[in-house]
Every structure is written in structure tokens, then in C-alpha cells.
XYZ file of C-alpha atoms in Angstrom:
114
model
C 8.489 11.936 -0.727
C 9.686 13.196 -4.096
C 11.436 9.929 -4.989
C 8.324 7.881 -4.242
C 6.176 10.300 -6.246
C 8.569 10.027 -9.208
C 8.470 6.218 -9.000
C 4.671 6.252 -8.862
C 4.448 8.558 -11.892
C 6.937 6.409 -13.824
C 4.978 3.253 -13.006
C 1.680 4.921 -13.917
C 3.044 6.053 -17.261
C 4.452 2.578 -17.917
C 0.949 1.202 -17.314
C -0.518 3.613 -19.872
C -1.467 6.585 -17.715
C -1.040 10.185 -18.753
C 0.429 12.358 -16.010
C 1.266 15.916 -16.965
C 4.821 17.026 -16.227
C 3.353 20.352 -15.098
C 2.575 18.915 -11.672
C 4.997 18.022 -8.928
C 4.819 16.953 -5.338
C 5.017 19.925 -3.021
C 3.331 22.252 -0.577
C 2.464 25.933 -0.698
C 1.908 28.527 2.009
C 0.047 29.308 4.126
C -1.004 25.768 5.090
C 1.967 23.867 3.689
C -0.096 20.696 3.262
C 1.732 18.202 1.007
C 0.062 17.412 -2.276
C 0.403 18.190 -5.971
C 1.204 21.702 -7.113
C 1.460 23.178 -10.591
C 4.974 24.194 -11.558
C 3.795 25.610 -14.910
C 0.632 27.378 -16.051
C -2.325 25.013 -16.459
C -4.797 26.004 -19.175
C -8.554 25.742 -18.733
C -9.668 22.295 -19.902
C -6.126 20.904 -19.988
C -5.910 17.200 -19.113
C -3.706 16.638 -16.077
C -4.265 12.918 -15.555
C -5.735 10.101 -17.588
C -5.744 6.807 -15.719
C -6.509 3.510 -17.544
C -9.463 1.548 -16.202
C -7.098 -1.274 -15.178
C -5.680 1.027 -12.495
C -9.033 2.247 -11.143
C -9.848 0.926 -7.713
C -13.543 0.176 -8.156
C -16.021 -2.534 -7.227
C -15.543 -4.044 -10.709
C -11.754 -4.179 -10.441
C -11.920 -5.539 -6.891
C -14.277 -8.257 -8.094
C -11.856 -9.057 -10.931
C -8.602 -9.136 -8.922
C -9.855 -10.226 -5.477
C -12.941 -12.320 -6.344
C -13.095 -14.422 -3.178
C -12.694 -11.457 -0.842
C -15.145 -9.357 -2.841
C -17.765 -12.122 -2.921
C -17.413 -12.714 0.815
C -17.797 -9.007 1.561
C -20.909 -8.497 -0.596
C -22.456 -11.584 0.994
C -22.526 -10.197 4.542
C -26.222 -10.095 5.360
C -25.746 -7.670 8.257
C -24.819 -4.979 5.729
C -27.646 -3.194 3.924
C -27.900 -4.487 0.338
C -27.573 -0.890 -0.891
C -24.178 -0.565 0.857
C -22.622 -3.973 0.134
C -20.567 -2.928 -2.914
C -19.216 0.011 -0.946
C -18.317 -2.282 1.953
C -16.650 -4.745 -0.418
C -14.627 -1.941 -1.985
C -13.452 -0.813 1.453
C -12.550 -4.382 2.346
C -10.508 -4.822 -0.828
C -8.714 -1.491 -0.390
C -7.874 -2.512 3.183
C -6.372 -5.771 1.926
C -4.242 -3.941 -0.656
C -3.034 -1.406 1.929
C -2.259 -4.133 4.459
C -0.214 -6.030 1.876
C 1.677 -2.881 0.891
C 2.369 -2.009 4.531
C 3.759 -5.458 5.208
C 5.829 -5.490 2.008
C 4.044 -8.596 0.740
C 2.847 -7.248 -2.578
C 5.412 -8.953 -4.831
C 2.970 -11.687 -5.871
C -0.203 -9.668 -5.505
C -3.160 -10.516 -7.754
C -3.866 -6.827 -8.437
C -2.210 -4.521 -10.954
C 0.824 -2.435 -10.030
C 0.091 0.942 -8.423
C -2.913 -0.313 -6.509
């Protein structure tokens, strides 16, 4: 929970992200759903996060870091041409999540934090 969030924030900052210290992992009543909560006042227009493009999970980054998988996914003729990039993005995200779940991300072709 909190330890993993702290590690993620540290890694994000090391990769050039801005993450305000005003947020922390937590939950508030009445629902108690885990997420991010403000521990200090947040001003209107204040920047809470700024994530470098390298860390965005997008069709462009999937094409860059997983080119063979991306190309195969956008080439599936059974998928509507208008939806192929979306399908490829989902395919790439699934591959990243599967690698993370199996602990095999030490030599991953994608950037840290994906």
C-alpha cells in the first residue's frame, strides 16, 4: 500500500515527473475507497502531477517500446480500422501487466513505471 505508493512516486520523480507532496495514498469516509487524498489545501489551478511523455502509456509509446506486438495488433483485419490503435494499446498494456504480475520485468523493453 503506502510503501508501494512511495516507491512509485520516488521512481516517477527520478524519471522527471512532478508529483505534489500534498497528496498521499488513503481513503476517506463514507465509502473508504483507496485512492489519493489531499493532506494539505490544494489551490485552484495548482499542478498536482506532471508526467513526462516517456511515461505515458499511449499508442505511440507502445509502438516505440513494443513494435512487434503493436504492429501485429493493428494488423488484425477482424478489428475495425477505426478501433485498431485502441486494440493495440490494450494488447500492449496487457503484456506489461502480465510481465509485472509474473515478476519478469527486469529486462523489459519499456520504461520504468509502466
